[in-house]
CSV table of C-alpha atoms and ligand atoms in Angstrom, one decimal:
chain,number,residue,atom,x,y,z
A,15,MET,CA,112.3,14.1,33.7
A,16,ILE,CA,113.4,12.6,37.1
A,17,PRO,CA,111.7,9.2,37.0
A,18,LEU,CA,109.8,8.3,40.0
A,19,SER,CA,110.7,4.6,39.7
A,20,VAL,CA,111.8,2.8,37.1
A,21,PRO,CA,114.2,-0.3,36.7
A,22,CYS,CA,117.9,-0.6,36.9
A,23,PHE,CA,119.1,-3.9,34.9
A,24,ARG,CA,123.0,-4.5,35.9
A,25,GLY,CA,123.2,-8.3,35.7
A,26,ASN,CA,122.2,-10.5,33.8
A,27,GLU,CA,118.9,-9.8,32.3
A,28,TRP,CA,120.4,-10.0,28.3
A,29,ALA,CA,121.8,-13.3,29.4
A,30,TYR,CA,119.4,-15.0,30.3
A,31,VAL,CA,116.3,-13.0,28.1
A,32,ARG,CA,118.7,-14.0,25.5
A,33,GLU,CA,118.7,-17.4,26.8
A,34,CYS,CA,115.1,-18.0,26.2
A,35,LEU,CA,115.0,-16.4,22.8
A,36,ASP,CA,117.6,-18.2,21.5
A,37,THR,CA,116.1,-21.9,22.3
A,38,GLY,CA,112.4,-20.7,21.9
A,39,TRP,CA,111.2,-21.1,25.7
A,40,VAL,CA,109.7,-17.7,25.4
A,41,SER,CA,106.0,-19.1,27.4
A,42,SER,CA,104.4,-21.0,29.6
A,43,ALA,CA,107.3,-23.8,29.8
A,44,GLY,CA,110.5,-23.3,30.1
A,45,LYS,CA,113.0,-23.9,33.2
A,46,TYR,CA,113.4,-20.2,34.0
A,47,VAL,CA,109.7,-20.1,35.5
A,48,GLU,CA,111.6,-23.1,38.0
A,49,VAL,CA,114.5,-21.3,38.2
A,50,PHE,CA,112.3,-18.0,39.4
A,51,GLU,CA,110.1,-20.0,41.9
A,52,ARG,CA,113.1,-21.6,44.0
A,53,ASN,CA,115.4,-18.7,44.2
A,54,ILE,CA,111.8,-17.2,45.6
A,55,CYS,CA,111.9,-19.6,48.1
A,56,ALA,CA,115.6,-19.3,49.2
A,57,ALA,CA,114.7,-15.5,49.3
A,58,THR,CA,111.6,-15.2,51.8
A,59,GLY,CA,111.8,-18.6,53.1
A,60,ALA,CA,108.2,-19.4,52.1
A,61,LYS,CA,108.0,-23.0,51.4
A,62,TYR,CA,106.4,-23.3,48.3
A,63,ALA,CA,106.3,-20.0,45.6
A,64,ILE,CA,103.7,-20.5,42.7
A,65,ALA,CA,104.7,-18.0,39.9
A,66,CYS,CA,102.1,-15.7,38.2
A,67,ALA,CA,101.3,-13.5,35.4
A,68,SER,CA,100.9,-10.1,37.4
A,69,GLY,CA,101.0,-9.4,41.5
A,70,THR,CA,96.8,-8.3,40.8
A,71,ALA,CA,96.4,-11.8,39.9
A,72,ALA,CA,98.5,-13.6,42.7
A,73,LEU,CA,95.9,-11.9,44.4
A,74,HIS,CA,93.0,-12.8,43.2
A,75,VAL,CA,94.1,-16.4,43.4
A,76,ALA,CA,95.3,-16.3,46.9
A,77,LEU,CA,91.9,-15.2,48.2
A,78,ARG,CA,89.9,-17.9,46.3
A,79,VAL,CA,92.8,-20.1,47.5
A,80,ALA,CA,92.6,-18.7,51.2
A,81,GLY,CA,88.9,-20.0,50.4
A,82,VAL,CA,87.1,-16.1,50.1
A,83,MET,CA,83.0,-17.0,48.7
A,84,PRO,CA,81.0,-14.9,47.4
A,85,GLY,CA,79.0,-12.4,50.0
A,86,ASP,CA,81.9,-12.7,52.4
A,87,GLU,CA,83.9,-9.8,53.6
A,88,VAL,CA,87.2,-8.8,53.7
A,89,ILE,CA,89.4,-6.3,55.2
A,90,VAL,CA,91.9,-3.7,53.8
A,91,PRO,CA,93.1,-0.9,54.4
A,92,THR,CA,92.0,2.2,52.7
A,93,LEU,CA,95.5,3.2,51.8
A,94,THR,CA,97.3,0.7,49.5
A,95,PHE,CA,97.1,0.3,45.4
A,96,ILE,CA,93.8,-0.7,44.6
A,97,ALA,CA,95.1,-4.1,43.5
A,98,PRO,CA,94.3,-6.1,46.6
A,99,VAL,CA,90.7,-4.5,46.7
A,100,ASN,CA,90.1,-4.8,43.3
A,101,ALA,CA,91.1,-8.7,44.2
A,102,VAL,CA,88.3,-8.9,47.1
A,103,ARG,CA,85.4,-8.1,44.1
A,104,TYR,CA,86.9,-10.5,41.5
A,105,LEU,CA,85.4,-13.1,44.0
A,106,GLN,CA,81.8,-11.0,44.8
A,107,ALA,CA,83.3,-10.2,47.8
A,108,GLU,CA,83.4,-6.8,49.8
A,109,PRO,CA,86.3,-4.8,51.8
A,110,VAL,CA,85.8,-3.3,54.8
A,111,PHE,CA,88.3,-0.2,54.8
A,112,MET,CA,90.6,0.0,57.6
A,113,ASP,CA,92.5,3.1,58.8
A,114,CYS,CA,96.9,3.1,58.7
A,115,ASP,CA,99.2,3.0,61.1
A,116,ASP,CA,101.8,5.8,61.5
A,117,PHE,CA,104.0,3.5,58.6
A,118,TYR,CA,101.1,4.0,56.2
A,119,ASN,CA,100.4,0.4,56.7
A,120,MET,CA,96.9,-0.9,57.9
A,121,ASP,CA,96.4,-0.3,61.7
A,122,ALA,CA,97.0,-3.1,63.9
A,123,GLU,CA,95.6,-1.8,67.2
A,124,LYS,CA,92.5,-0.3,65.3
A,125,THR,CA,91.9,-4.1,63.6
A,126,LEU,CA,92.0,-5.5,66.6
A,127,ALA,CA,89.3,-3.3,67.9
A,128,PHE,CA,86.7,-3.9,64.9
A,129,LEU,CA,87.1,-7.6,65.5
A,130,ALA,CA,86.9,-7.2,69.2
A,131,GLU,CA,83.3,-4.8,68.9
A,132,GLU,CA,82.2,-5.0,66.0
A,133,THR,CA,82.6,-8.9,64.9
A,134,GLU,CA,81.1,-12.1,66.8
A,135,GLN,CA,82.2,-15.8,66.6
A,136,ARG,CA,79.5,-18.4,65.6
A,137,ASP,CA,80.0,-22.4,63.5
A,138,GLY,CA,84.0,-21.7,63.9
A,139,HIS,CA,83.5,-18.4,62.0
A,140,ALA,CA,83.6,-14.0,62.4
A,141,PHE,CA,80.9,-12.3,61.3
A,142,HIS,CA,80.7,-9.1,61.6
A,143,VAL,CA,77.5,-7.9,63.3
A,144,LYS,CA,76.8,-5.3,61.3
A,145,THR,CA,75.8,-6.4,58.2
A,146,GLY,CA,75.7,-10.9,59.6
A,147,ARG,CA,78.5,-10.8,56.4
A,148,ARG,CA,81.4,-13.7,57.2
A,149,ILE,CA,84.2,-12.2,57.7
A,150,ALA,CA,86.6,-14.5,55.7
A,151,ALA,CA,89.8,-13.1,55.8
A,152,ALA,CA,92.3,-9.9,56.1
A,153,ILE,CA,94.4,-8.5,53.2
A,154,PRO,CA,97.7,-6.6,54.9
A,155,VAL,CA,99.9,-4.7,52.7
A,156,HIS,CA,102.9,-3.5,53.3
A,157,VAL,CA,103.0,-0.7,51.9
A,158,PHE,CA,106.6,1.2,50.5
A,159,GLY,CA,108.3,-1.7,52.2
A,160,ASN,CA,107.7,-0.8,55.0
A,161,ALA,CA,106.4,-4.2,57.4
A,162,ALA,CA,103.0,-4.2,58.9
A,163,ASP,CA,102.8,-5.0,62.5
A,164,LEU,CA,101.5,-8.6,62.4
A,165,ALA,CA,102.5,-9.7,65.4
A,166,ALA,CA,99.0,-10.0,67.5
A,167,LEU,CA,96.9,-9.1,64.3
A,168,SER,CA,98.1,-12.6,62.6
A,169,GLU,CA,97.7,-14.4,66.1
A,170,ALA,CA,94.0,-12.7,66.6
A,171,CYS,CA,92.9,-13.6,63.0
A,172,ARG,CA,94.1,-17.1,63.5
A,173,THR,CA,91.6,-18.1,66.9
A,174,ARG,CA,88.7,-16.7,64.5
A,175,ASN,CA,89.5,-19.1,62.0
A,176,ILE,CA,90.2,-15.3,59.6
A,177,ARG,CA,92.7,-15.9,56.9
A,178,ILE,CA,95.3,-13.5,56.4
A,179,VAL,CA,96.4,-13.4,53.1
A,180,GLU,CA,99.7,-10.9,52.8
A,181,ASP,CA,100.1,-8.4,50.3
A,182,ALA,CA,104.3,-8.2,49.9
A,183,SER,CA,104.1,-6.3,46.5
A,184,GLU,CA,106.1,-3.8,47.7
A,185,SER,CA,108.6,-5.5,50.5
A,186,LEU,CA,110.8,-7.5,48.6
A,187,GLY,CA,114.2,-7.8,50.7
A,188,THR,CA,111.5,-6.6,54.0
A,189,ARG,CA,112.4,-8.8,56.7
A,190,TYR,CA,111.2,-8.6,60.8
A,191,ALA,CA,113.6,-7.9,63.2
A,192,PRO,CA,115.3,-11.6,65.0
A,193,SER,CA,112.8,-10.9,67.9
A,194,MET,CA,109.7,-10.1,66.0
A,195,LEU,CA,108.3,-12.7,64.3
A,196,GLY,CA,111.3,-15.5,64.3
A,197,GLY,CA,113.0,-12.7,62.0
A,198,ARG,CA,110.8,-14.2,58.7
A,199,HIS,CA,109.9,-12.6,55.2
A,200,THR,CA,107.1,-10.2,54.4
A,201,GLY,CA,104.9,-12.4,52.7
A,202,THR,CA,105.4,-15.4,54.7
A,203,ILE,CA,103.0,-14.5,57.9
A,204,GLY,CA,99.4,-15.3,56.8
A,205,GLU,CA,98.5,-18.4,55.6
A,206,ILE,CA,99.8,-17.5,52.1
A,207,GLY,CA,101.1,-13.7,50.8
A,208,CYS,CA,102.2,-12.2,47.4
A,209,LEU,CA,104.3,-10.7,45.2
A,210,SER,CA,104.8,-8.1,42.3
A,211,PHE,CA,107.5,-7.7,40.0
A,212,ASN,CA,105.6,-4.6,38.2
A,213,GLY,CA,108.0,-2.7,36.5
A,214,ASN,CA,108.4,-0.6,39.6
A,215,LYS,CA,108.5,-2.4,42.0
A,216,ILE,CA,112.3,-3.6,43.6
A,217,VAL,CA,112.1,-6.8,41.4
A,218,THR,CA,111.0,-6.9,37.9
A,219,SER,CA,110.4,-9.7,35.2
A,220,GLY,CA,108.8,-7.0,33.6
A,221,GLY,CA,105.2,-7.9,34.5
A,222,GLY,CA,104.7,-10.7,37.0
A,223,GLY,CA,103.8,-12.2,40.6
A,224,MET,CA,104.2,-15.2,42.9
A,225,ILE,CA,102.6,-16.6,45.3
A,226,LEU,CA,103.7,-17.7,48.5
A,227,THR,CA,102.9,-20.5,51.2
A,228,ASP,CA,103.7,-23.4,53.6
A,229,ASN,CA,100.8,-25.0,53.1
A,230,PRO,CA,100.9,-27.6,50.5
A,231,ASP,CA,97.0,-27.9,49.6
A,232,TYR,CA,97.1,-24.3,49.0
A,233,ALA,CA,100.2,-24.6,46.6
A,234,ASP,CA,98.4,-27.5,44.8
A,235,ARG,CA,95.4,-25.3,44.2
A,236,ALA,CA,97.4,-22.4,43.1
A,237,ARG,CA,99.5,-24.0,40.7
A,238,TYR,CA,95.6,-25.6,39.7
A,239,TRP,CA,94.0,-22.7,39.0
A,240,THR,CA,96.4,-20.4,37.9
A,241,THR,CA,97.3,-23.0,34.7
A,242,GLN,CA,93.7,-23.0,33.8
A,243,ALA,CA,92.7,-25.9,36.0
A,244,LYS,CA,93.9,-28.7,34.3
A,245,ASP,CA,92.7,-32.3,35.8
A,246,ASP,CA,94.2,-33.9,32.0
A,247,ALA,CA,96.4,-31.7,30.6
A,248,ILE,CA,96.7,-34.7,27.2
A,249,ARG,CA,93.4,-34.8,27.0
A,250,TYR,CA,91.6,-31.3,28.1
A,251,ILE,CA,89.8,-32.5,31.0
A,252,HIS,CA,89.1,-29.1,33.0
A,253,HIS,CA,86.9,-30.0,36.5
A,254,ASP,CA,87.1,-26.4,37.1
A,255,VAL,CA,86.8,-22.7,36.6
A,256,GLY,CA,90.6,-21.4,36.2
A,257,TYR,CA,92.7,-18.7,34.8
A,258,ASN,CA,95.7,-18.4,32.4
A,259,TYR,CA,97.5,-16.6,35.2
A,260,ARG,CA,101.0,-18.8,35.1
A,261,MET,CA,103.9,-16.1,34.0
A,262,THR,CA,105.8,-16.9,31.0
A,263,ASN,CA,109.6,-18.1,30.6
A,264,MET,CA,110.4,-14.8,29.0
A,265,ALA,CA,108.9,-12.9,32.0
A,266,ALA,CA,110.7,-15.2,34.3
A,267,ALA,CA,114.3,-14.8,32.8
A,268,LEU,CA,114.4,-11.0,33.6
A,269,GLY,CA,113.1,-12.1,37.0
A,270,VAL,CA,116.2,-14.6,37.8
A,271,ALA,CA,118.9,-11.8,36.5
A,272,GLN,CA,117.1,-8.8,38.5
A,273,LEU,CA,116.7,-11.2,42.1
A,274,GLU,CA,120.3,-11.6,41.8
A,275,GLN,CA,120.6,-7.9,42.6
A,276,LEU,CA,118.1,-7.9,45.6
A,277,ASP,CA,120.2,-7.3,47.9
A,278,ALA,CA,123.1,-4.6,46.0
A,279,PHE,CA,119.2,-2.7,45.6
A,280,CYS,CA,118.3,-2.9,49.0
A,281,GLU,CA,121.3,-1.6,50.5
A,282,ILE,CA,121.5,1.1,47.3
A,283,LYS,CA,117.7,2.0,48.5
A,284,LYS,CA,119.1,2.5,52.4
A,285,ALA,CA,122.2,4.4,51.8
A,286,ARG,CA,119.8,6.8,49.2
A,287,PHE,CA,116.7,7.0,52.5
A,288,GLU,CA,119.9,7.8,54.9
A,289,ALA,CA,120.8,10.9,52.3
A,290,TYR,CA,117.2,12.1,51.7
A,291,ARG,CA,116.7,12.0,55.1
A,292,ASP,CA,120.1,13.7,55.8
A,293,ALA,CA,118.8,16.4,53.3
A,294,VAL,CA,115.6,17.1,54.8
A,295,GLY,CA,116.5,16.6,58.0
A,296,GLU,CA,117.8,20.3,57.6
A,297,ILE,CA,114.7,21.8,55.4
A,298,GLU,CA,112.0,23.4,58.4
A,299,GLY,CA,108.6,21.5,57.7
A,300,LEU,CA,109.8,18.4,55.9
A,301,ASN,CA,110.8,15.4,57.0
A,302,LEU,CA,110.9,11.7,56.1
A,303,ALA,CA,108.5,9.0,57.1
A,304,GLU,CA,111.2,6.5,59.2
A,305,PRO,CA,110.2,2.9,58.4
A,306,PRO,CA,109.1,0.8,61.6
A,307,SER,CA,111.9,-0.4,64.4
A,308,TYR,CA,110.8,-4.4,64.2
A,309,ALA,CA,112.1,-4.7,60.6
A,310,HIS,CA,114.5,-4.6,57.9
A,311,CYS,CA,113.4,-2.4,55.4
A,312,ASN,CA,113.7,-2.9,51.7
A,313,HIS,CA,113.2,1.7,51.0
A,314,TRP,CA,111.9,0.7,48.5
A,315,PHE,CA,109.8,3.9,47.6
A,316,HIS,CA,110.5,7.0,50.1
A,317,CYS,CA,108.2,9.5,51.7
A,318,LEU,CA,108.4,13.3,52.2
A,319,GLN,CA,105.8,14.5,55.0
A,320,ILE,CA,105.0,17.8,54.9
A,321,ASP,CA,103.8,20.4,57.2
A,322,ALA,CA,102.3,23.2,55.5
A,323,GLU,CA,102.7,25.8,58.0
A,324,ARG,CA,106.2,25.5,58.8
A,325,TYR,CA,107.0,24.7,54.8
A,326,GLY,CA,105.3,27.1,53.4
A,327,THR,CA,103.4,25.7,50.5
A,328,ASP,CA,101.1,22.4,51.4
A,329,ARG,CA,101.3,19.3,48.9
A,330,ASP,CA,100.0,20.4,46.3
A,331,GLY,CA,101.8,23.6,46.2
A,332,LEU,CA,105.3,21.5,46.3
A,333,LEU,CA,104.3,18.5,44.2
A,334,ASP,CA,103.7,21.3,41.5
A,335,ARG,CA,106.7,22.7,41.9
A,336,LEU,CA,108.6,19.2,41.8
A,337,ASN,CA,106.9,18.5,38.7
A,338,ASN,CA,108.3,21.7,37.2
A,339,ALA,CA,111.6,21.1,37.9
A,340,GLY,CA,111.6,17.9,35.4
A,341,ILE,CA,111.4,15.9,39.0
A,342,GLN,CA,108.9,13.0,38.6
A,343,ALA,CA,106.9,12.6,42.3
A,344,ARG,CA,103.4,11.7,43.3
A,345,PRO,CA,101.0,11.7,45.8
A,346,VAL,CA,100.0,8.4,47.4
A,347,TRP,CA,97.2,6.3,46.4
A,348,HIS,CA,93.4,7.5,47.2
A,349,PRO,CA,92.2,6.3,49.6
A,350,ASN,CA,90.0,3.3,48.6
A,351,HIS,CA,86.9,4.3,50.4
A,352,TRP,CA,87.2,7.2,48.1
A,353,GLN,CA,86.8,5.1,45.2
A,354,ARG,CA,83.2,5.4,42.8
A,355,PRO,CA,83.2,1.5,43.2
A,356,TYR,CA,84.3,1.2,47.4
A,357,ARG,CA,81.6,4.7,48.5
A,358,ASN,CA,79.5,2.2,50.0
A,359,CYS,CA,81.6,0.1,51.3
A,360,ARG,CA,81.8,-0.5,55.1
A,361,ARG,CA,84.7,1.4,57.2
A,362,TRP,CA,86.2,1.7,60.1
A,363,ARG,CA,87.3,4.4,62.1
A,364,ILE,CA,89.5,5.8,59.6
A,365,GLU,CA,91.6,9.0,60.1
A,366,ARG,CA,95.3,8.7,60.3
A,367,ALA,CA,95.7,7.8,56.6
A,368,LEU,CA,93.8,11.0,55.6
A,369,ARG,CA,95.9,12.7,57.3
A,370,LEU,CA,98.8,11.3,56.1
A,371,TRP,CA,97.5,11.2,52.0
A,372,GLU,CA,96.9,15.0,52.9
A,373,THR,CA,100.5,15.3,53.5
A,374,THR,CA,102.9,13.2,51.9
A,375,VAL,CA,104.5,12.9,48.6
A,376,ASN,CA,106.6,10.2,47.2
A,377,LEU,CA,110.3,10.9,45.9
A,378,PRO,CA,112.6,9.4,42.7
A,379,CYS,CA,113.5,6.3,44.6
A,380,SER,CA,114.6,4.4,41.6
A,381,ALA,CA,118.0,2.1,42.6
A,382,GLY,CA,120.0,4.0,39.5
A,383,LEU,CA,118.8,7.3,40.5
A,384,SER,CA,122.4,9.5,40.5
A,385,ASP,CA,124.1,11.5,43.1
A,386,ARG,CA,123.7,14.0,40.4
A,387,GLN,CA,119.3,13.8,40.0
A,388,PHE,CA,119.3,13.2,44.3
A,389,GLU,CA,120.8,16.1,44.5
A,390,GLN,CA,118.4,18.4,41.7
A,391,VAL,CA,116.0,16.9,44.0
A,392,THR,CA,116.8,18.2,47.2
A,393,GLU,CA,117.5,21.4,45.7
A,394,ALA,CA,113.9,21.7,44.2
A,395,LEU,CA,113.2,20.8,48.4
A,396,LYS,CA,115.0,23.5,49.4
A,397,HIS,CA,113.7,26.7,47.8
A,398,GLY,CA,110.1,26.7,49.7
B,30,LIG,C1,101.9,-3.2,42.5
B,30,LIG,C2,101.3,-4.0,43.8
B,30,LIG,C3,100.0,-4.7,43.2
B,30,LIG,C4,99.8,-5.5,42.0
B,30,LIG,O1,100.9,-5.9,41.2
B,30,LIG,P1,100.6,-6.1,39.7
B,30,LIG,O2,102.3,-6.9,39.5
B,30,LIG,O3,100.6,-4.5,39.2
B,30,LIG,O4,99.2,-6.6,39.7
B,30,LIG,C5,99.5,-5.3,43.9
B,30,LIG,N1,99.3,-4.6,45.5
B,30,LIG,C6,100.2,-3.7,45.8
B,30,LIG,C7,100.4,-3.0,47.6
B,30,LIG,C8,101.1,-2.9,44.9
B,30,LIG,O5,101.9,-2.0,45.0
């Protein structure tokens, strides 16, 4: 089977993980956690980075740091991996689902329209007029590595006292073009951002995540809550309810070695994206989705779009064909406003997300994908 997305270990992974075992520093203390945090700051330009046990843990704590309270509402895209939506519920807050744009990201224009038409400002906060709930935050997700269009949205949220918590789990290596948002890295535009180092991401630590922020108070609180809210570590004094969300030194060692290869992975993936685009361009009814031109994309995932009439097969037919040929391909995520825990939640004019969901397939995209495997995929696509 040609896998969809598996890690690629070509650097110092063995050496750094071995060092953890040899020295006994395998758990929540050791130099690699701090090295990883420092190197992520250097790679993204964030002032502070706080390593976490997972991207989901990072999102949970980031939302809490951003001030999301029980009963608040948080604007989320319907088309995303479900983790950021679940993180809203961990805090007993409610998601409000938003449509996506042509790059699969939360639609900025629609979000602005929602804010203008459906919210009012009271006592310095934004309230949803239909529900009376405070809108505390929005979670733009940089889906598939495509940078979300945050230029106007971040300003609109700032003026309304709505925190932007960016989910940059999939976009490590993606930064805006110099003319947009100062060329900054995704995850550093909002008040707080999150990364994931799960096994399928562009850089993996086995499992892990990172909270990014420029705000020293946010950084302190994130560190406090991810490490059991210790007020006196010697006497076991805790003035608040914390979590065991710290990354282990073993995971960080792997992450440090992987991060050293980020630029190389981005280059490989860009070349693969271009090769897929050229090959797919020759096939009637297929098209490879382009990333937005206002950013430099990490090309983490490739989105194949199918015009079922011209291609002669629909998405599910194509998925069957690829899977039968030993190629792991997948539809994009099931729209979250249809998922059982969220069926009764508010949503706003969701249209494009459904069209893209019906017509898109993710193709194998591992950095280690061989030329032979690439040809197998494109051959299988041709026989429509
Ligand atoms: C992977 C991912 C997460 C969750 O990260 P974990 O490290 O697996 O907990 C969150 N959001 C998005 C968009 C992701 O792709």
